[in-house]
PDB file of C-alpha atoms in Angstrom:
ATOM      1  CA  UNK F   1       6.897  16.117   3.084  1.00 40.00           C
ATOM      2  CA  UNK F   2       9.833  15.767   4.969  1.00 42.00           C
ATOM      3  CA  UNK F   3       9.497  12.027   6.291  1.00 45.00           C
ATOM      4  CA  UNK F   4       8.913  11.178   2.646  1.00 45.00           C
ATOM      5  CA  UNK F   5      12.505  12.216   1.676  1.00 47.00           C
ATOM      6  CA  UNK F   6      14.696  10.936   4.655  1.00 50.00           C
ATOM      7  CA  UNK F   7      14.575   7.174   4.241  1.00 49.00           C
ATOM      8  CA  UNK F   8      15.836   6.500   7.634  1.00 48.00           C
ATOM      9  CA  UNK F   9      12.550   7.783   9.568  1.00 54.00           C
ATOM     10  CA  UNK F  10       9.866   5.338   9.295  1.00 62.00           C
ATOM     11  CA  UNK F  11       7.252   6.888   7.120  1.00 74.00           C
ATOM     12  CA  UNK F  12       4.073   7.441   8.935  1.00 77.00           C
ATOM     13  CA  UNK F  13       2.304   6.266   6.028  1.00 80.00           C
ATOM     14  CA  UNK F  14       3.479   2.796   7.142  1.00 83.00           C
ATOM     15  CA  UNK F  15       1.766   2.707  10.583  1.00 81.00           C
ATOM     16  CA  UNK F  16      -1.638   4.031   8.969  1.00 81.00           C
ATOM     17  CA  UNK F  17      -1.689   1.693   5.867  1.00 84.00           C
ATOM     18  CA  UNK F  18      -0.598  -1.362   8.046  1.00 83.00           C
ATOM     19  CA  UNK F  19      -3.835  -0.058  10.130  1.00 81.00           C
ATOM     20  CA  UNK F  20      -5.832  -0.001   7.537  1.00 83.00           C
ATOM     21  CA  UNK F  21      -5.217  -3.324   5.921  1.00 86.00           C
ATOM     22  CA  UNK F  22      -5.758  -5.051   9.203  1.00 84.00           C
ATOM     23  CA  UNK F  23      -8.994  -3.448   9.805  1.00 83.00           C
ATOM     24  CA  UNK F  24     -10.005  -4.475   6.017  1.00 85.00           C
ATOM     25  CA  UNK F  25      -8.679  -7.894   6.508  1.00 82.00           C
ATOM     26  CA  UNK F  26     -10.357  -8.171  10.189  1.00 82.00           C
ATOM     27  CA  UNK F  27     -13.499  -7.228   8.854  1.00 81.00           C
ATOM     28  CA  UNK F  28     -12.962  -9.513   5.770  1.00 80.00           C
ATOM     29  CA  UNK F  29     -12.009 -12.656   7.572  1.00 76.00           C
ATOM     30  CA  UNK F  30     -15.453 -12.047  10.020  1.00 78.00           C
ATOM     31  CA  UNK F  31     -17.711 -11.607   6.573  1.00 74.00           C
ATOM     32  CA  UNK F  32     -16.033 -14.526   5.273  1.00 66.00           C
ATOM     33  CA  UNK F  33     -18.707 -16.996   6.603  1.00 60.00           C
ATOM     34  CA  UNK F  34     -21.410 -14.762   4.615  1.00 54.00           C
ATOM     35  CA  UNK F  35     -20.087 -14.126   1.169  1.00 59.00           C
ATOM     36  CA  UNK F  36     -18.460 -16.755  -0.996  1.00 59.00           C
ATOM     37  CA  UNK F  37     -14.755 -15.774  -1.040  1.00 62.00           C
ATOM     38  CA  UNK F  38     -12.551 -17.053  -4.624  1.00 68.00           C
ATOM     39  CA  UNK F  39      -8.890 -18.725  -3.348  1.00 73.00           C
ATOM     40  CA  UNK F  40      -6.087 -17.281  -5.481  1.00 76.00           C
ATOM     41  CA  UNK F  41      -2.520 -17.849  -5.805  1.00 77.00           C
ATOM     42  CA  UNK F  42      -2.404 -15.204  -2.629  1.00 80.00           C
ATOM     43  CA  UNK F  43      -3.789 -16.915  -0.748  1.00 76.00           C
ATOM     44  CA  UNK F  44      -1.713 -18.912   2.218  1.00 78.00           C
ATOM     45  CA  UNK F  45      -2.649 -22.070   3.749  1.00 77.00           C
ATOM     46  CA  UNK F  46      -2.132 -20.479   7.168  1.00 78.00           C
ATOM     47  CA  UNK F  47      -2.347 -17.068   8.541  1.00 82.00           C
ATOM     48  CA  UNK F  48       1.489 -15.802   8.543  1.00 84.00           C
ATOM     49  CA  UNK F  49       2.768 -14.907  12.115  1.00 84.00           C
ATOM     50  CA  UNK F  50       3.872 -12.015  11.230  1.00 88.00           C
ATOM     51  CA  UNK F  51       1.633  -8.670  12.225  1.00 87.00           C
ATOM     52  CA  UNK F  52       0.933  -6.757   9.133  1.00 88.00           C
ATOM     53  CA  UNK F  53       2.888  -3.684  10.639  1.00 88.00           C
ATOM     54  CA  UNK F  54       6.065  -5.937  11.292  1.00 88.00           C
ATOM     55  CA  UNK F  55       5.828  -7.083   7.470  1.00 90.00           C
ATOM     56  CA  UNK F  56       5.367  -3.710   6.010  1.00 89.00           C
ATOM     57  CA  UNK F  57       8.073  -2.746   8.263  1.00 89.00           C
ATOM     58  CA  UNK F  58      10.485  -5.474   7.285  1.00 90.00           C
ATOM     59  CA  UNK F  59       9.633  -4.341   3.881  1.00 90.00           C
ATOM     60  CA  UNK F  60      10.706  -0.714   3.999  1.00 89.00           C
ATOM     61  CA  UNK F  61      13.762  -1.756   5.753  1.00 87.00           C
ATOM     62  CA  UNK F  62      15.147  -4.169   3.342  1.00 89.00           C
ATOM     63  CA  UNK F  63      13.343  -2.960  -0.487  1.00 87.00           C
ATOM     64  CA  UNK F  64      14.358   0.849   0.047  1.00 86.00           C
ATOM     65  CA  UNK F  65      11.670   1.645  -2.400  1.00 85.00           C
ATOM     66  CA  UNK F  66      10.359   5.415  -2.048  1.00 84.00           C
ATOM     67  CA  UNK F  67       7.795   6.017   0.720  1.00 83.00           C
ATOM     68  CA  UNK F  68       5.267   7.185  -2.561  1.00 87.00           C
ATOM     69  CA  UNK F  69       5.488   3.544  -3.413  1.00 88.00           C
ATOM     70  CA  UNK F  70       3.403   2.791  -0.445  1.00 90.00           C
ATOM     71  CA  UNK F  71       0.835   4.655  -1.334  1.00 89.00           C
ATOM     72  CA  UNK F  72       0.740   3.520  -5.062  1.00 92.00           C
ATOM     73  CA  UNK F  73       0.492   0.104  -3.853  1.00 92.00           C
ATOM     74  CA  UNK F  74      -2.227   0.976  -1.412  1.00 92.00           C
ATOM     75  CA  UNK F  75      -4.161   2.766  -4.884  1.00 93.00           C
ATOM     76  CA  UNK F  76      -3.005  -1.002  -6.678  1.00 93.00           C
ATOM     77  CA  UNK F  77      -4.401  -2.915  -3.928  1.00 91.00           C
ATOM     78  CA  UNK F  78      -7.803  -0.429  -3.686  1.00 91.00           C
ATOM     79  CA  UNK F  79      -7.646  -0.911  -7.720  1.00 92.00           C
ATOM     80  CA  UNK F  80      -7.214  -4.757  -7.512  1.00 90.00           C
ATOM     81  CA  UNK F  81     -10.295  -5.423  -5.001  1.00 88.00           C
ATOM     82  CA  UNK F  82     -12.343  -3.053  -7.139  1.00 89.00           C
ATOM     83  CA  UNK F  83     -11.716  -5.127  -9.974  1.00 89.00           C
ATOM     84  CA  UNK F  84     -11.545  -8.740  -8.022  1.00 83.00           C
ATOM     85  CA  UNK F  85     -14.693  -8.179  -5.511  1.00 79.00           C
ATOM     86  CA  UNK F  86     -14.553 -12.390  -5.102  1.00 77.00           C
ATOM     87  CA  UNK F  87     -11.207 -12.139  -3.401  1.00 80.00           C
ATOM     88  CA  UNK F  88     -11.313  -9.539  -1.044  1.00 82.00           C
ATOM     89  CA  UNK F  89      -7.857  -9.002   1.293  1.00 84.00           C
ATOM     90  CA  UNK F  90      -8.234 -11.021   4.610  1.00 84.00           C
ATOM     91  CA  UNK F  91      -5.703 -12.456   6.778  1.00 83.00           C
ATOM     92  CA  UNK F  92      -5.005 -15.175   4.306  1.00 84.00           C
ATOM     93  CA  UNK F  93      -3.903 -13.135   1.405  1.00 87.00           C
ATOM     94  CA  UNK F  94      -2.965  -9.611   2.807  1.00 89.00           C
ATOM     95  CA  UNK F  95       0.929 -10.692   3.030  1.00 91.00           C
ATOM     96  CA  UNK F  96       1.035 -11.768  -0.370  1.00 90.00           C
ATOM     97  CA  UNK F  97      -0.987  -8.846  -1.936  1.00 92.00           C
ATOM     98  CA  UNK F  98       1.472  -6.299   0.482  1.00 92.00           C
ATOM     99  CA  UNK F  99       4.688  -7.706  -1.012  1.00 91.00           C
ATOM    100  CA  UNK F 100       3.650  -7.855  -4.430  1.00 93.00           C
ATOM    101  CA  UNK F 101       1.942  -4.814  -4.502  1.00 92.00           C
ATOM    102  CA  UNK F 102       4.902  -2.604  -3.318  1.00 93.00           C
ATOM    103  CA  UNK F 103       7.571  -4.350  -5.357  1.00 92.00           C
ATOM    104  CA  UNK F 104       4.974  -3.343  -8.763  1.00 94.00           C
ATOM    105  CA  UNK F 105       4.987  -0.116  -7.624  1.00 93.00           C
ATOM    106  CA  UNK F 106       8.416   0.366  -7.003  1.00 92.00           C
ATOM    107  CA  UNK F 107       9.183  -0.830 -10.371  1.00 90.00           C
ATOM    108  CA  UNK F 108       6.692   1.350 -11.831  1.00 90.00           C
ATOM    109  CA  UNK F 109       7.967   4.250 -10.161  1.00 86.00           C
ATOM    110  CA  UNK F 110      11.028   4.266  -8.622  1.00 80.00           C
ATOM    111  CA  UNK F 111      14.368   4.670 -11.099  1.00 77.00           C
ATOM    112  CA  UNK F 112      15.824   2.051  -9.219  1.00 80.00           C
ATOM    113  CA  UNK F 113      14.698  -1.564  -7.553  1.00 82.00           C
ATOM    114  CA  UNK F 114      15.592  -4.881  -6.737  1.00 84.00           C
ATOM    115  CA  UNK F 115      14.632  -7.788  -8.756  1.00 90.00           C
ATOM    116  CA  UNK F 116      11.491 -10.653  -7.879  1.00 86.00           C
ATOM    117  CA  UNK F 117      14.142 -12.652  -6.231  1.00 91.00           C
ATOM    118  CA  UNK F 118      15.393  -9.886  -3.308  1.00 89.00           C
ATOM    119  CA  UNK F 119      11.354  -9.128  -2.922  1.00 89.00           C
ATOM    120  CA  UNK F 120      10.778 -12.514  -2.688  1.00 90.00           C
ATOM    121  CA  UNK F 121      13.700 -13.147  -0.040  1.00 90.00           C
ATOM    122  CA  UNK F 122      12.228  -9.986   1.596  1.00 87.00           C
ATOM    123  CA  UNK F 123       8.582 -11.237   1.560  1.00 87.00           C
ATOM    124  CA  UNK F 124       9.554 -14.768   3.021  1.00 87.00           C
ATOM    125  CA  UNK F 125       8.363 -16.497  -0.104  1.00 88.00           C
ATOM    126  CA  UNK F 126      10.127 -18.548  -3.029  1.00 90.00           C
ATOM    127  CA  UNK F 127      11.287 -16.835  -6.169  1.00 92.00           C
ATOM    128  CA  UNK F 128       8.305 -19.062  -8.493  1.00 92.00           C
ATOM    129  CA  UNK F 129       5.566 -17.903  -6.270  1.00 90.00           C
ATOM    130  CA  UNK F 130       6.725 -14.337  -6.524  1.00 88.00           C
ATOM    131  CA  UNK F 131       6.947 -14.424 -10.042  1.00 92.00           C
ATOM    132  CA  UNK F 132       3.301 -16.084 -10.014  1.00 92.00           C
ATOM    133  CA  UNK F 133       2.075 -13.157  -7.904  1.00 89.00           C
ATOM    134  CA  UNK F 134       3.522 -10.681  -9.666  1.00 92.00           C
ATOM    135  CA  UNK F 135       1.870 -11.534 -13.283  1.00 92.00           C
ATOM    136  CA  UNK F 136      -1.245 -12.188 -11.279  1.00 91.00           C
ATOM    137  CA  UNK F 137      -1.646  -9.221  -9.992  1.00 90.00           C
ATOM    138  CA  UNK F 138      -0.960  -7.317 -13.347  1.00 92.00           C
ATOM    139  CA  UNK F 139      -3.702  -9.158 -15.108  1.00 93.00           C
ATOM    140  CA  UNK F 140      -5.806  -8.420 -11.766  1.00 89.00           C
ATOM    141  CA  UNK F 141      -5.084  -4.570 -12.665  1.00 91.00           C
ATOM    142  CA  UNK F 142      -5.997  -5.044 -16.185  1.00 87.00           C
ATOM    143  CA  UNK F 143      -2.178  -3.761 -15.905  1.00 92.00           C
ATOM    144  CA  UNK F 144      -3.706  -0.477 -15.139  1.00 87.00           C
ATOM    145  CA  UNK F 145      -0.835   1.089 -13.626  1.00 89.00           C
ATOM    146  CA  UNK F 146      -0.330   4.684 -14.003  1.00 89.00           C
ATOM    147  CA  UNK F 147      -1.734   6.730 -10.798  1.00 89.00           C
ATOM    148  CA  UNK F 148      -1.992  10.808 -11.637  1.00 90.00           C
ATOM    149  CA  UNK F 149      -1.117  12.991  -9.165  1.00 92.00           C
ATOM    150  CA  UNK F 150      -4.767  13.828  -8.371  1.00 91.00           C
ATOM    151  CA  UNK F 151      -5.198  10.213  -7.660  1.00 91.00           C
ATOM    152  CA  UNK F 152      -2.406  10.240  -5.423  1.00 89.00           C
ATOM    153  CA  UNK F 153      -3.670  13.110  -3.850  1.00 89.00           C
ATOM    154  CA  UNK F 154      -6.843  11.633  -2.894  1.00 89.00           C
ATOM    155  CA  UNK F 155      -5.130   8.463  -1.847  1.00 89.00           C
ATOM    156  CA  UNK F 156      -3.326  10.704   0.454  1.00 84.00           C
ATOM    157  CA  UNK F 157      -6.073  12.642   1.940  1.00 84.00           C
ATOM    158  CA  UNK F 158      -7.369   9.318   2.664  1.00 84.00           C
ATOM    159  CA  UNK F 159      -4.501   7.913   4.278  1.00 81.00           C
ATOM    160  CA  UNK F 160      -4.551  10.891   6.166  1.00 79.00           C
ATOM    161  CA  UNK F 161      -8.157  10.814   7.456  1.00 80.00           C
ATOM    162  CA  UNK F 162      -7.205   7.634   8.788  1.00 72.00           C
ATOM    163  CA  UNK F 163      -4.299   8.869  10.464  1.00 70.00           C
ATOM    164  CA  UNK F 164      -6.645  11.380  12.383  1.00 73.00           C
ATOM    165  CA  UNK F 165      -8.843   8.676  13.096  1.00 70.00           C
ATOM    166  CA  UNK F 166      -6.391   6.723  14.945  1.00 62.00           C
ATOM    167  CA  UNK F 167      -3.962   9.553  16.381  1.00 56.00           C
ATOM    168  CA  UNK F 168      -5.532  10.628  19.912  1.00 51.00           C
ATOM    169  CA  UNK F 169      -6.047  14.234  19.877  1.00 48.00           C
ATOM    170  CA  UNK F 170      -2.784  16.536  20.771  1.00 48.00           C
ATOM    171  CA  UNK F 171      -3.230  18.846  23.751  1.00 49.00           C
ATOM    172  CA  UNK F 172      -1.189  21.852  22.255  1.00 48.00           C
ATOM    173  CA  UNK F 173      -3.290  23.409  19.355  1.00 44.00           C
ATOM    174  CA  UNK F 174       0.142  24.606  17.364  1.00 45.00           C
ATOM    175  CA  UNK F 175       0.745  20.440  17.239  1.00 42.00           C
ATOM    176  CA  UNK F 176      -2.968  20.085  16.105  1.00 38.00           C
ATOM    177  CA  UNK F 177      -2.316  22.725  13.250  1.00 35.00           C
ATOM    178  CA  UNK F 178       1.045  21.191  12.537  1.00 39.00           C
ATOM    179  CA  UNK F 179      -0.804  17.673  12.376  1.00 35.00           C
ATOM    180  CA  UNK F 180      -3.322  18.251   9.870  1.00 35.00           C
ATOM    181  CA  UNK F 181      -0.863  19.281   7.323  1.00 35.00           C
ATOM    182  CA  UNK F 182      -0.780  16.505   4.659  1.00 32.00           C
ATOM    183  CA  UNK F 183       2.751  14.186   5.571  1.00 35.00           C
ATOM    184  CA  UNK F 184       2.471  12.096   2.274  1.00 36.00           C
ATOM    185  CA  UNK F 185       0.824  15.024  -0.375  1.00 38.00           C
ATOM    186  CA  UNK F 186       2.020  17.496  -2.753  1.00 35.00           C
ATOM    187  CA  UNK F 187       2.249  21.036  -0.889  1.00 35.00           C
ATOM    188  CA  UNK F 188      -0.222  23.701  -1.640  1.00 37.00           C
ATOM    189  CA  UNK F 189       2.141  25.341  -4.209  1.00 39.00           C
ATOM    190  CA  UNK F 190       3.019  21.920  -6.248  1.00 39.00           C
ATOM    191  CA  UNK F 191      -0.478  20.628  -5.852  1.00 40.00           C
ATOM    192  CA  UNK F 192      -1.896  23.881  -7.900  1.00 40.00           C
ATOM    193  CA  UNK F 193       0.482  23.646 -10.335  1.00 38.00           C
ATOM    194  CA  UNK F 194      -0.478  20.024 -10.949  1.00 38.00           C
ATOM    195  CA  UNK F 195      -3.984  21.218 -11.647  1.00 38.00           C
ATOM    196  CA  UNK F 196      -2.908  23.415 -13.941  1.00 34.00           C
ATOM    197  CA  UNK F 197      -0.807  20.923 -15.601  1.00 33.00           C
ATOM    198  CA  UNK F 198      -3.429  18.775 -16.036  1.00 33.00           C
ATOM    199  CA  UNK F 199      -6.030  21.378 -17.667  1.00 32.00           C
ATOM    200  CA  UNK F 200      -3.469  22.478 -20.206  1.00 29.00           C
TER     201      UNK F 200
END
């Protein structure tokens, strides 16, 4: 919990979720070939230079959204493909579905954000396309925005599965104990009273 409330640290949830989308958008770009893929507005005529970890990085330097808002856009972006199986993320659109992704989420739940022209600035793209992205990717959501906290739980535990994945075993078991604790979930103590919220 405590990288999620120090914006200076670079949250891990950063590393795993730029993981992630490259394995999605690796494994994408080879089944390309194989299914019939739809071109969108996100989609870029080139692949952009920039690594997928560099861009999410350049984005949590410059948007200072929260570190949740990562992992509401990774539940958008999850919700999105869900409901848009013809364009699934590959190295052609992953950029454009990152930015716009975490600057919805940020103004869905942060109390303060920048407008579509700093994202846009951010994101390396021009203030028409952003605003283009942005309304296409609402009506890609159905403008299904609100996550629960038991979504965001789940989110989480999958974020963090990947994290174990990818993290090579640590040699001291007190660092193995300390590592499976979630980094980007509610504790034990909020999580149960979020249940119980949500029965009542």
């Amino acid at each position: 919990m405590a990288e999620l409330e120090n914006p200076h640290v670079m949250p891990k949830v950063i590393t795993f979720l730029s993981s992630l989308l490259q394995r999605v958008s690796e494994s994408n770009d080879s089944n390309r070939r194989f299914e019939p893929q739809r071109i969108s507005v996100f989609h870029g005529l080139t692949r952009p230079t920039i690594s997928i970890q560099s861009y999410l990085e350049r984005i949590f330097k410059y948007a200072n959204c929260s570190p949740s808002c990562y992992v509401v856009a990774y539940i958008y972006l999850d919700r999105f493909t869900q409901r848009q199986p013809s364009l699934p993320i590959n190295s052609f659109n992953v950029h454009r579905l990152i930015i716009t992704s975490v600057m919805v989420a940020a103004k869905f739940m942060d109390d303060i954000y920048y407008n579509n022209a700093y994202y846009a600035k951010v994101g390396g793209i021009n203030i028409v396309e952003m605003n283009f992205l942005e309304v296409d990717f609402l009506f890609g959501l159905s403008f299904h925005l609100n996550v629960t906290p038991t979504t965001f739980h789940t989110y989480c535990c999958y974020l963090q599965r990947e994290m174990l994945l990818e993290s090579p075993p640590p040699i001291n078991p007190a660092i193995a104990l300390q590592s499976l604790k979630l980094q980007c979930c509610f504790s034990e103590e909020e999580s149960s009273t979020q249940k119980q919220q949500l029965t009542v």
